[in-house]
mmCIF file of N, CA and C in Angstrom:
data_model
loop_
_atom_site.group_PDB
_atom_site.id
_atom_site.type_symbol
_atom_site.label_atom_id
_atom_site.label_comp_id
_atom_site.label_asym_id
_atom_site.label_seq_id
_atom_site.Cartn_x
_atom_site.Cartn_y
_atom_site.Cartn_z
ATOM 1 N N LYS D 1 -32.043 49.873 3.175
ATOM 2 C CA LYS D 1 -31.320 49.706 2.436
ATOM 3 C C LYS D 1 -32.446 48.473 1.495
ATOM 4 N N TRP D 2 -31.429 48.644 -0.278
ATOM 5 C CA TRP D 2 -31.596 47.778 -0.452
ATOM 6 C C TRP D 2 -31.252 46.888 -0.693
ATOM 7 N N ASP D 3 -31.457 45.260 -0.796
ATOM 8 C CA ASP D 3 -30.875 43.781 -0.873
ATOM 9 C C ASP D 3 -30.607 43.315 -1.816
ATOM 10 N N VAL D 4 -29.748 43.139 -3.112
ATOM 11 C CA VAL D 4 -29.948 42.402 -4.185
ATOM 12 C C VAL D 4 -30.967 40.856 -3.740
ATOM 13 N N THR D 5 -30.329 40.024 -2.978
ATOM 14 C CA THR D 5 -30.833 39.106 -2.323
ATOM 15 C C THR D 5 -32.593 38.954 -2.276
ATOM 16 N N THR D 6 -33.292 40.388 -2.076
ATOM 17 C CA THR D 6 -34.737 40.063 -1.323
ATOM 18 C C THR D 6 -35.028 41.051 -1.695
ATOM 19 N N GLY D 7 -35.233 41.970 -3.241
ATOM 20 C CA GLY D 7 -35.239 43.405 -3.588
ATOM 21 C C GLY D 7 -35.842 42.789 -4.733
ATOM 22 N N ILE D 8 -35.766 41.814 -5.091
ATOM 23 C CA ILE D 8 -35.791 41.290 -6.482
ATOM 24 C C ILE D 8 -37.125 41.270 -7.165
ATOM 25 N N PRO D 9 -37.697 41.626 -7.300
ATOM 26 C CA PRO D 9 -39.620 41.202 -7.760
ATOM 27 C C PRO D 9 -39.792 39.941 -8.322
ATOM 28 N N ASP D 10 -41.008 39.043 -7.884
ATOM 29 C CA ASP D 10 -40.751 38.065 -8.866
ATOM 30 C C ASP D 10 -41.026 38.173 -10.064
ATOM 31 N N ILE D 11 -39.944 37.512 -10.858
ATOM 32 C CA ILE D 11 -39.613 37.046 -12.621
ATOM 33 C C ILE D 11 -39.711 35.452 -13.110
ATOM 34 N N SER D 12 -40.251 34.937 -11.949
ATOM 35 C CA SER D 12 -41.445 33.573 -12.590
ATOM 36 C C SER D 12 -41.539 33.825 -14.352
ATOM 37 N N GLY D 13 -40.931 32.601 -14.720
ATOM 38 C CA GLY D 13 -41.605 32.430 -16.407
ATOM 39 C C GLY D 13 -40.899 33.602 -16.753
ATOM 40 N N LYS D 14 -40.013 35.115 -16.888
ATOM 41 C CA LYS D 14 -39.452 35.970 -17.673
ATOM 42 C C LYS D 14 -38.815 35.755 -18.547
ATOM 43 N N VAL D 15 -37.561 35.894 -19.331
ATOM 44 C CA VAL D 15 -36.722 35.355 -20.306
ATOM 45 C C VAL D 15 -35.651 36.311 -20.459
ATOM 46 N N ALA D 16 -34.429 35.702 -20.128
ATOM 47 C CA ALA D 16 -33.313 36.658 -20.012
ATOM 48 C C ALA D 16 -32.330 36.169 -20.952
ATOM 49 N N ILE D 17 -31.344 36.929 -21.231
ATOM 50 C CA ILE D 17 -29.991 36.728 -22.545
ATOM 51 C C ILE D 17 -29.686 37.514 -21.573
ATOM 52 N N VAL D 18 -28.128 36.580 -20.592
ATOM 53 C CA VAL D 18 -27.444 37.933 -20.690
ATOM 54 C C VAL D 18 -26.060 37.263 -21.085
ATOM 55 N N THR D 19 -25.017 38.246 -21.433
ATOM 56 C CA THR D 19 -24.020 37.907 -22.738
ATOM 57 C C THR D 19 -22.969 38.148 -21.653
ATOM 58 N N GLY D 20 -21.380 37.496 -21.193
ATOM 59 C CA GLY D 20 -20.615 37.306 -20.514
ATOM 60 C C GLY D 20 -21.036 37.105 -19.362
ATOM 61 N N ALA D 21 -21.799 36.221 -18.813
ATOM 62 C CA ALA D 21 -21.686 35.420 -18.293
ATOM 63 C C ALA D 21 -21.176 34.224 -17.659
ATOM 64 N N LYS D 22 -19.984 34.583 -18.157
ATOM 65 C CA LYS D 22 -18.703 33.091 -18.488
ATOM 66 C C LYS D 22 -17.870 32.654 -17.118
ATOM 67 N N TYR D 23 -17.269 32.165 -16.594
ATOM 68 C CA TYR D 23 -17.074 31.616 -14.994
ATOM 69 C C TYR D 23 -15.208 31.135 -15.724
ATOM 70 N N VAL D 24 -14.265 31.289 -15.336
ATOM 71 C CA VAL D 24 -13.692 31.230 -15.748
ATOM 72 C C VAL D 24 -12.489 31.064 -14.871
ATOM 73 N N SER D 25 -11.266 29.781 -14.859
ATOM 74 C CA SER D 25 -10.670 29.434 -13.456
ATOM 75 C C SER D 25 -9.004 29.724 -14.179
ATOM 76 N N ILE D 26 -8.422 30.524 -13.635
ATOM 77 C CA ILE D 26 -7.254 30.815 -14.209
ATOM 78 C C ILE D 26 -5.729 30.533 -12.987
ATOM 79 N N TYR D 27 -5.038 30.446 -13.436
ATOM 80 C CA TYR D 27 -4.008 29.548 -12.465
ATOM 81 C C TYR D 27 -3.298 30.540 -12.379
ATOM 82 N N TYR D 28 -2.565 30.891 -11.800
ATOM 83 C CA TYR D 28 -1.489 32.281 -11.526
ATOM 84 C C TYR D 28 -0.001 31.451 -10.666
ATOM 85 N N SER D 29 0.983 31.733 -11.555
ATOM 86 C CA SER D 29 2.257 30.288 -11.055
ATOM 87 C C SER D 29 2.963 31.829 -10.515
ATOM 88 N N ASN D 30 4.135 31.363 -9.561
ATOM 89 C CA ASN D 30 5.185 31.747 -8.734
ATOM 90 C C ASN D 30 5.831 31.065 -8.506
ATOM 91 N N PRO D 31 6.703 31.617 -8.503
ATOM 92 C CA PRO D 31 7.892 30.643 -7.588
ATOM 93 C C PRO D 31 7.360 29.983 -6.018
ATOM 94 N N CYS D 32 6.365 30.127 -5.360
ATOM 95 C CA CYS D 32 5.892 30.094 -4.118
ATOM 96 C C CYS D 32 4.635 28.867 -4.205
ATOM 97 N N ALA D 33 4.250 29.352 -5.069
ATOM 98 C CA ALA D 33 2.815 28.833 -5.153
ATOM 99 C C ALA D 33 1.930 28.760 -6.520
ATOM 100 N N GLN D 34 1.037 27.915 -6.424
ATOM 101 C CA GLN D 34 0.408 27.723 -7.780
ATOM 102 C C GLN D 34 -1.253 28.382 -6.986
ATOM 103 N N THR D 35 -1.676 29.651 -7.875
ATOM 104 C CA THR D 35 -2.987 29.647 -6.912
ATOM 105 C C THR D 35 -3.851 30.190 -8.181
ATOM 106 N N LEU D 36 -5.294 29.659 -7.449
ATOM 107 C CA LEU D 36 -6.667 29.783 -8.576
ATOM 108 C C LEU D 36 -7.663 31.277 -8.456
ATOM 109 N N ILE D 37 -7.690 32.014 -9.424
ATOM 110 C CA ILE D 37 -8.186 32.914 -9.340
ATOM 111 C C ILE D 37 -9.202 32.558 -10.083
ATOM 112 N N SER D 38 -10.359 33.233 -9.544
ATOM 113 C CA SER D 38 -12.123 32.316 -9.950
ATOM 114 C C SER D 38 -12.276 34.246 -10.969
ATOM 115 N N SER D 39 -12.736 33.896 -12.276
ATOM 116 C CA SER D 39 -12.724 35.144 -12.819
ATOM 117 C C SER D 39 -14.326 35.587 -12.394
ATOM 118 N N VAL D 40 -14.967 35.634 -11.998
ATOM 119 C CA VAL D 40 -17.123 36.252 -12.026
ATOM 120 C C VAL D 40 -16.750 37.094 -11.638
ATOM 121 N N GLY D 41 -17.756 38.036 -12.688
ATOM 122 C CA GLY D 41 -17.813 39.432 -13.089
ATOM 123 C C GLY D 41 -19.151 39.526 -13.328
ATOM 124 N N ILE D 42 -20.038 41.141 -13.287
ATOM 125 C CA ILE D 42 -20.944 41.389 -13.824
ATOM 126 C C ILE D 42 -22.019 40.107 -13.859
ATOM 127 N N GLY D 43 -21.200 39.964 -15.441
ATOM 128 C CA GLY D 43 -23.162 38.899 -15.856
ATOM 129 C C GLY D 43 -23.025 38.180 -15.299
ATOM 130 N N TRP D 44 -22.194 37.316 -14.597
ATOM 131 C CA TRP D 44 -22.586 36.273 -14.224
ATOM 132 C C TRP D 44 -22.865 36.642 -12.407
ATOM 133 N N HIS D 45 -23.050 37.584 -11.955
ATOM 134 C CA HIS D 45 -23.969 37.902 -11.256
ATOM 135 C C HIS D 45 -25.649 38.125 -11.637
ATOM 136 N N VAL D 46 -25.458 39.156 -12.650
ATOM 137 C CA VAL D 46 -27.440 39.688 -12.980
ATOM 138 C C VAL D 46 -27.534 37.974 -13.638
ATOM 139 N N ALA D 47 -26.861 37.145 -13.365
ATOM 140 C CA ALA D 47 -27.081 35.839 -14.592
ATOM 141 C C ALA D 47 -28.016 34.915 -13.528
ATOM 142 N N ASN D 48 -27.325 34.872 -12.365
ATOM 143 C CA ASN D 48 -26.589 34.122 -11.230
ATOM 144 C C ASN D 48 -28.296 34.547 -10.525
ATOM 145 N N GLN D 49 -28.676 35.927 -10.183
ATOM 146 C CA GLN D 49 -29.678 36.618 -9.635
ATOM 147 C C GLN D 49 -30.912 36.375 -9.867
ATOM 148 N N LEU D 50 -31.220 36.412 -11.602
ATOM 149 C CA LEU D 50 -32.412 36.231 -12.589
ATOM 150 C C LEU D 50 -32.128 35.037 -12.660
ATOM 151 N N ALA D 51 -31.952 34.290 -12.375
ATOM 152 C CA ALA D 51 -32.516 32.614 -12.383
ATOM 153 C C ALA D 51 -32.368 32.282 -10.994
ATOM 154 N N LEU D 52 -32.103 32.850 -9.996
ATOM 155 C CA LEU D 52 -32.325 32.452 -8.362
ATOM 156 C C LEU D 52 -33.434 33.209 -8.119
ATOM 157 N N HIS D 53 -33.602 33.750 -9.505
ATOM 158 C CA HIS D 53 -35.260 34.679 -8.993
ATOM 159 C C HIS D 53 -36.307 34.144 -9.922
ATOM 160 N N ALA D 54 -36.283 32.907 -10.692
ATOM 161 C CA ALA D 54 -37.213 31.953 -11.099
ATOM 162 C C ALA D 54 -37.054 31.754 -12.669
ATOM 163 N N ALA D 55 -36.498 33.194 -13.555
ATOM 164 C CA ALA D 55 -35.843 33.767 -14.620
ATOM 165 C C ALA D 55 -35.474 32.501 -15.457
ATOM 166 N N LYS D 56 -35.806 31.870 -16.981
ATOM 167 C CA LYS D 56 -34.443 31.343 -17.997
ATOM 168 C C LYS D 56 -34.121 32.278 -18.298
ATOM 169 N N VAL D 57 -32.882 31.943 -17.852
ATOM 170 C CA VAL D 57 -31.859 32.799 -18.601
ATOM 171 C C VAL D 57 -30.935 32.329 -19.556
ATOM 172 N N TYR D 58 -30.967 32.626 -20.913
ATOM 173 C CA TYR D 58 -29.971 32.328 -21.429
ATOM 174 C C TYR D 58 -28.308 33.120 -22.031
ATOM 175 N N VAL D 59 -27.125 31.983 -20.984
ATOM 176 C CA VAL D 59 -26.077 32.437 -21.252
ATOM 177 C C VAL D 59 -25.267 32.605 -22.263
ATOM 178 N N GLY D 60 -24.533 33.433 -22.692
ATOM 179 C CA GLY D 60 -24.448 34.362 -23.787
ATOM 180 C C GLY D 60 -23.275 34.133 -23.909
ATOM 181 N N THR D 61 -22.687 32.719 -24.405
ATOM 182 C CA THR D 61 -20.722 33.537 -24.724
ATOM 183 C C THR D 61 -20.372 33.130 -26.163
ATOM 184 N N ARG D 62 -19.441 32.919 -26.358
ATOM 185 C CA ARG D 62 -18.399 33.366 -27.462
ATOM 186 C C ARG D 62 -18.544 31.034 -28.439
ATOM 187 N N SER D 63 -18.373 30.432 -26.913
ATOM 188 C CA SER D 63 -18.573 28.906 -27.045
ATOM 189 C C SER D 63 -19.217 28.832 -26.301
ATOM 190 N N ALA D 64 -19.977 27.533 -27.102
ATOM 191 C CA ALA D 64 -20.049 26.549 -25.424
ATOM 192 C C ALA D 64 -19.818 25.916 -24.726
ATOM 193 N N VAL D 65 -18.128 25.687 -25.022
ATOM 194 C CA VAL D 65 -18.205 25.532 -23.675
ATOM 195 C C VAL D 65 -18.206 26.280 -22.373
ATOM 196 N N LYS D 66 -17.252 27.710 -22.648
ATOM 197 C CA LYS D 66 -17.739 28.767 -21.581
ATOM 198 C C LYS D 66 -19.285 28.884 -21.177
ATOM 199 N N ALA D 67 -20.023 28.468 -21.923
ATOM 200 C CA ALA D 67 -21.771 28.956 -21.735
ATOM 201 C C ALA D 67 -21.855 27.340 -20.524
ATOM 202 N N ASN D 68 -21.479 26.301 -21.336
ATOM 203 C CA ASN D 68 -21.766 25.647 -20.366
ATOM 204 C C ASN D 68 -21.269 25.337 -19.183
ATOM 205 N N ASP D 69 -19.996 26.114 -18.859
ATOM 206 C CA ASP D 69 -18.725 26.198 -17.699
ATOM 207 C C ASP D 69 -19.967 27.027 -16.436
ATOM 208 N N GLY D 70 -20.211 28.246 -17.624
ATOM 209 C CA GLY D 70 -20.609 29.044 -16.617
ATOM 210 C C GLY D 70 -21.814 28.511 -16.233
ATOM 211 N N ILE D 71 -22.761 28.055 -16.500
ATOM 212 C CA ILE D 71 -23.950 27.375 -16.023
ATOM 213 C C ILE D 71 -23.830 26.145 -15.167
ATOM 214 N N ALA D 72 -22.446 25.505 -15.674
ATOM 215 C CA ALA D 72 -22.514 24.332 -14.206
ATOM 216 C C ALA D 72 -21.358 25.597 -12.762
ATOM 217 N N GLU D 73 -20.530 26.383 -13.067
ATOM 218 C CA GLU D 73 -20.657 27.342 -12.185
ATOM 219 C C GLU D 73 -22.453 28.364 -10.936
ATOM 220 N N LEU D 74 -22.208 28.293 -12.045
ATOM 221 C CA LEU D 74 -23.722 28.760 -11.328
ATOM 222 C C LEU D 74 -25.194 28.192 -10.511
ATOM 223 N N ARG D 75 -24.611 26.896 -11.343
ATOM 224 C CA ARG D 75 -25.547 25.616 -11.072
ATOM 225 C C ARG D 75 -25.283 24.809 -9.271
ATOM 226 N N ASN D 76 -23.709 25.547 -8.812
ATOM 227 C CA ASN D 76 -23.275 24.854 -8.051
ATOM 228 C C ASN D 76 -22.975 25.653 -6.906
ATOM 229 N N ALA D 77 -23.474 27.356 -7.203
ATOM 230 C CA ALA D 77 -23.321 28.260 -6.709
ATOM 231 C C ALA D 77 -25.401 28.134 -5.763
ATOM 232 N N SER D 78 -26.625 27.455 -6.664
ATOM 233 C CA SER D 78 -27.368 27.918 -6.524
ATOM 234 C C SER D 78 -27.521 27.162 -4.641
ATOM 235 N N GLY D 79 -26.886 26.477 -4.012
ATOM 236 C CA GLY D 79 -27.386 26.220 -3.382
ATOM 237 C C GLY D 79 -28.437 24.731 -3.115
ATOM 238 N N GLY D 80 -28.550 24.268 -4.804
ATOM 239 C CA GLY D 80 -29.398 22.887 -4.941
ATOM 240 C C GLY D 80 -30.253 23.496 -5.286
ATOM 241 N N LYS D 81 -30.722 24.796 -5.189
ATOM 242 C CA LYS D 81 -32.048 25.468 -6.132
ATOM 243 C C LYS D 81 -32.106 24.880 -7.207
ATOM 244 N N SER D 82 -33.322 24.568 -7.936
ATOM 245 C CA SER D 82 -33.505 23.908 -9.407
ATOM 246 C C SER D 82 -33.119 25.123 -10.648
ATOM 247 N N LEU D 83 -32.413 25.675 -11.409
ATOM 248 C CA LEU D 83 -32.226 26.823 -12.451
ATOM 249 C C LEU D 83 -32.915 26.295 -13.308
ATOM 250 N N ASP D 84 -33.156 27.331 -14.400
ATOM 251 C CA ASP D 84 -33.289 27.609 -15.470
ATOM 252 C C ASP D 84 -32.366 27.952 -16.492
ATOM 253 N N LEU D 85 -31.105 27.662 -16.726
ATOM 254 C CA LEU D 85 -30.075 28.645 -17.757
ATOM 255 C C LEU D 85 -29.635 27.613 -18.952
ATOM 256 N N ARG D 86 -29.860 27.964 -20.016
ATOM 257 C CA ARG D 86 -29.984 27.527 -21.318
ATOM 258 C C ARG D 86 -28.634 27.697 -21.932
ATOM 259 N N PRO D 87 -27.749 27.810 -22.557
ATOM 260 C CA PRO D 87 -25.942 27.813 -23.156
ATOM 261 C C PRO D 87 -26.716 28.442 -24.381
ATOM 262 N N LEU D 88 -26.352 29.885 -24.993
ATOM 263 C CA LEU D 88 -26.337 30.360 -26.049
ATOM 264 C C LEU D 88 -25.211 31.263 -27.272
ATOM 265 N N VAL D 89 -24.740 30.357 -27.613
ATOM 266 C CA VAL D 89 -23.538 30.555 -28.196
ATOM 267 C C VAL D 89 -23.685 31.661 -29.532
ATOM 268 N N ILE D 90 -23.329 32.708 -29.092
ATOM 269 C CA ILE D 90 -23.499 34.467 -29.788
ATOM 270 C C ILE D 90 -21.735 35.081 -29.796
ATOM 271 N N ASP D 91 -20.800 35.053 -30.914
ATOM 272 C CA ASP D 91 -19.906 35.688 -30.882
ATOM 273 C C ASP D 91 -20.379 37.147 -31.635
ATOM 274 N N LEU D 92 -20.092 38.096 -30.615
ATOM 275 C CA LEU D 92 -20.840 39.669 -31.374
ATOM 276 C C LEU D 92 -19.043 40.155 -31.761
ATOM 277 N N LEU D 93 -18.169 39.907 -32.360
ATOM 278 C CA LEU D 93 -18.020 40.383 -32.978
ATOM 279 C C LEU D 93 -18.065 40.123 -34.764
ATOM 280 N N ASP D 94 -19.113 38.780 -34.737
ATOM 281 C CA ASP D 94 -19.424 38.244 -36.292
ATOM 282 C C ASP D 94 -20.782 38.962 -36.378
ATOM 283 N N PHE D 95 -20.824 39.424 -36.722
ATOM 284 C CA PHE D 95 -22.476 41.004 -36.591
ATOM 285 C C PHE D 95 -23.191 40.009 -37.784
ATOM 286 N N LYS D 96 -23.097 38.888 -38.615
ATOM 287 C CA LYS D 96 -23.657 38.285 -39.775
ATOM 288 C C LYS D 96 -23.872 36.886 -38.124
ATOM 289 N N GLN D 97 -23.506 36.061 -37.253
ATOM 290 C CA GLN D 97 -24.326 35.360 -36.305
ATOM 291 C C GLN D 97 -24.703 36.176 -35.622
ATOM 292 N N VAL D 98 -24.363 37.386 -35.191
ATOM 293 C CA VAL D 98 -25.172 37.199 -34.472
ATOM 294 C C VAL D 98 -26.797 38.119 -34.617
ATOM 295 N N SER D 99 -26.603 38.144 -36.095
ATOM 296 C CA SER D 99 -28.051 38.863 -36.744
ATOM 297 C C SER D 99 -29.134 37.340 -36.766
ATOM 298 N N LEU D 100 -28.390 36.138 -37.407
ATOM 299 C CA LEU D 100 -28.818 35.005 -37.424
ATOM 300 C C LEU D 100 -29.079 34.541 -35.779
ATOM 301 N N CYS D 101 -28.224 34.548 -35.050
ATOM 302 C CA CYS D 101 -28.465 34.287 -33.323
ATOM 303 C C CYS D 101 -29.981 34.418 -33.712
ATOM 304 N N ALA D 102 -29.823 36.067 -33.659
ATOM 305 C CA ALA D 102 -31.476 36.560 -32.842
ATOM 306 C C ALA D 102 -32.387 36.204 -33.931
ATOM 307 N N LYS D 103 -31.943 36.309 -35.347
ATOM 308 C CA LYS D 103 -33.398 35.570 -35.902
ATOM 309 C C LYS D 103 -33.963 34.161 -35.274
ATOM 310 N N GLU D 104 -32.735 33.139 -35.134
ATOM 311 C CA GLU D 104 -32.875 32.084 -34.485
ATOM 312 C C GLU D 104 -33.868 32.079 -33.679
ATOM 313 N N PHE D 105 -33.319 33.003 -32.368
ATOM 314 C CA PHE D 105 -34.073 32.688 -30.754
ATOM 315 C C PHE D 105 -35.899 33.346 -30.777
ATOM 316 N N VAL D 106 -35.833 34.342 -31.956
ATOM 317 C CA VAL D 106 -37.028 35.195 -32.480
ATOM 318 C C VAL D 106 -38.126 33.840 -33.115
ATOM 319 N N LYS D 107 -37.815 33.266 -33.830
ATOM 320 C CA LYS D 107 -38.333 32.040 -34.164
ATOM 321 C C LYS D 107 -38.592 31.413 -33.245
ATOM 322 N N ASN D 108 -37.371 30.492 -32.956
ATOM 323 C CA ASN D 108 -37.992 29.400 -31.871
ATOM 324 C C ASN D 108 -38.262 29.995 -30.385
ATOM 325 N N LYS D 109 -38.816 31.270 -30.428
ATOM 326 C CA LYS D 109 -39.253 31.879 -29.005
ATOM 327 C C LYS D 109 -39.629 31.991 -28.961
ATOM 328 N N SER D 110 -41.123 32.378 -27.803
ATOM 329 C CA SER D 110 -42.210 33.225 -27.984
ATOM 330 C C SER D 110 -41.860 34.800 -27.617
ATOM 331 N N ARG D 111 -40.856 34.708 -26.299
ATOM 332 C CA ARG D 111 -40.722 36.253 -26.111
ATOM 333 C C ARG D 111 -39.065 36.150 -25.287
ATOM 334 N N LEU D 112 -38.868 37.451 -25.091
ATOM 335 C CA LEU D 112 -37.360 37.612 -24.622
ATOM 336 C C LEU D 112 -38.261 39.548 -24.080
ATOM 337 N N ASP D 113 -37.533 38.565 -22.338
ATOM 338 C CA ASP D 113 -38.804 40.539 -20.963
ATOM 339 C C ASP D 113 -37.429 41.199 -20.448
ATOM 340 N N ILE D 114 -36.152 40.636 -20.881
ATOM 341 C CA ILE D 114 -34.936 40.668 -20.135
ATOM 342 C C ILE D 114 -33.620 40.558 -21.055
ATOM 343 N N LEU D 115 -33.012 41.859 -21.526
ATOM 344 C CA LEU D 115 -31.942 41.531 -22.326
ATOM 345 C C LEU D 115 -30.494 42.291 -22.024
ATOM 346 N N VAL D 116 -29.200 41.575 -21.706
ATOM 347 C CA VAL D 116 -27.832 42.355 -20.774
ATOM 348 C C VAL D 116 -26.715 41.914 -21.297
ATOM 349 N N ASN D 117 -26.795 43.113 -22.130
ATOM 350 C CA ASN D 117 -25.686 43.189 -23.147
ATOM 351 C C ASN D 117 -24.192 44.093 -22.121
ATOM 352 N N ASN D 118 -23.277 41.850 -21.514
ATOM 353 C CA ASN D 118 -22.545 42.500 -20.003
ATOM 354 C C ASN D 118 -20.700 42.413 -21.663
ATOM 355 N N ALA D 119 -21.237 42.156 -22.706
ATOM 356 C CA ALA D 119 -19.885 40.942 -23.037
ATOM 357 C C ALA D 119 -18.944 42.178 -23.375
ATOM 358 N N GLY D 120 -18.138 41.683 -22.944
ATOM 359 C CA GLY D 120 -16.837 43.283 -23.088
ATOM 360 C C GLY D 120 -16.487 42.844 -24.198
ATOM 361 N N LEU D 121 -15.261 43.649 -25.418
ATOM 362 C CA LEU D 121 -15.007 43.026 -26.564
ATOM 363 C C LEU D 121 -13.741 44.285 -26.711
ATOM 364 N N TRP D 122 -12.077 43.796 -26.630
ATOM 365 C CA TRP D 122 -11.424 44.105 -27.434
ATOM 366 C C TRP D 122 -11.201 45.627 -28.013
ATOM 367 N N ALA D 123 -11.183 46.469 -28.084
ATOM 368 C CA ALA D 123 -11.262 47.318 -29.148
ATOM 369 C C ALA D 123 -11.037 47.515 -30.686
ATOM 370 N N SER D 124 -9.388 46.512 -30.183
ATOM 371 C CA SER D 124 -8.722 46.230 -31.533
ATOM 372 C C SER D 124 -8.828 44.939 -32.385
ATOM 373 N N CYS D 125 -9.468 44.738 -31.555
ATOM 374 C CA CYS D 125 -9.793 43.308 -32.123
ATOM 375 C C CYS D 125 -10.898 43.324 -33.470
ATOM 376 N N HIS D 126 -10.895 42.771 -34.685
ATOM 377 C CA HIS D 126 -11.056 43.011 -36.192
ATOM 378 C C HIS D 126 -12.230 44.233 -36.300
ATOM 379 N N LEU D 127 -11.564 45.195 -35.922
ATOM 380 C CA LEU D 127 -12.312 46.891 -36.153
ATOM 381 C C LEU D 127 -11.750 46.847 -36.960
ATOM 382 N N HIS D 128 -12.074 47.608 -38.153
ATOM 383 C CA HIS D 128 -11.471 48.063 -39.125
ATOM 384 C C HIS D 128 -12.019 49.760 -39.957
#
């Protein structure tokens, strides 16, 4: 049986971009209590495993705040392991900004080995 924690080969030196790897804390209030719900999805777990296996991971989100929140939670979950995590601000609804971001990435980085396009978009947003 394959195990995600031991089945990933050595990927040290690989460069990855993972979109949708943000960490969101939502407080749900009801008459009895306030509950913290943490939204950690597929992108967060993919970024986590890539980073834990020594890849350099760019956490792609629409804002630096979301990227840095995701990175902070990835570091908290690492058990003190050194992770190479970087924020990458990219709004996938803005195709001009996506193009500029891609050109800048290619210009300044020597490689991209892994691309995980996990960010979700609402179908009703800005699609005309």
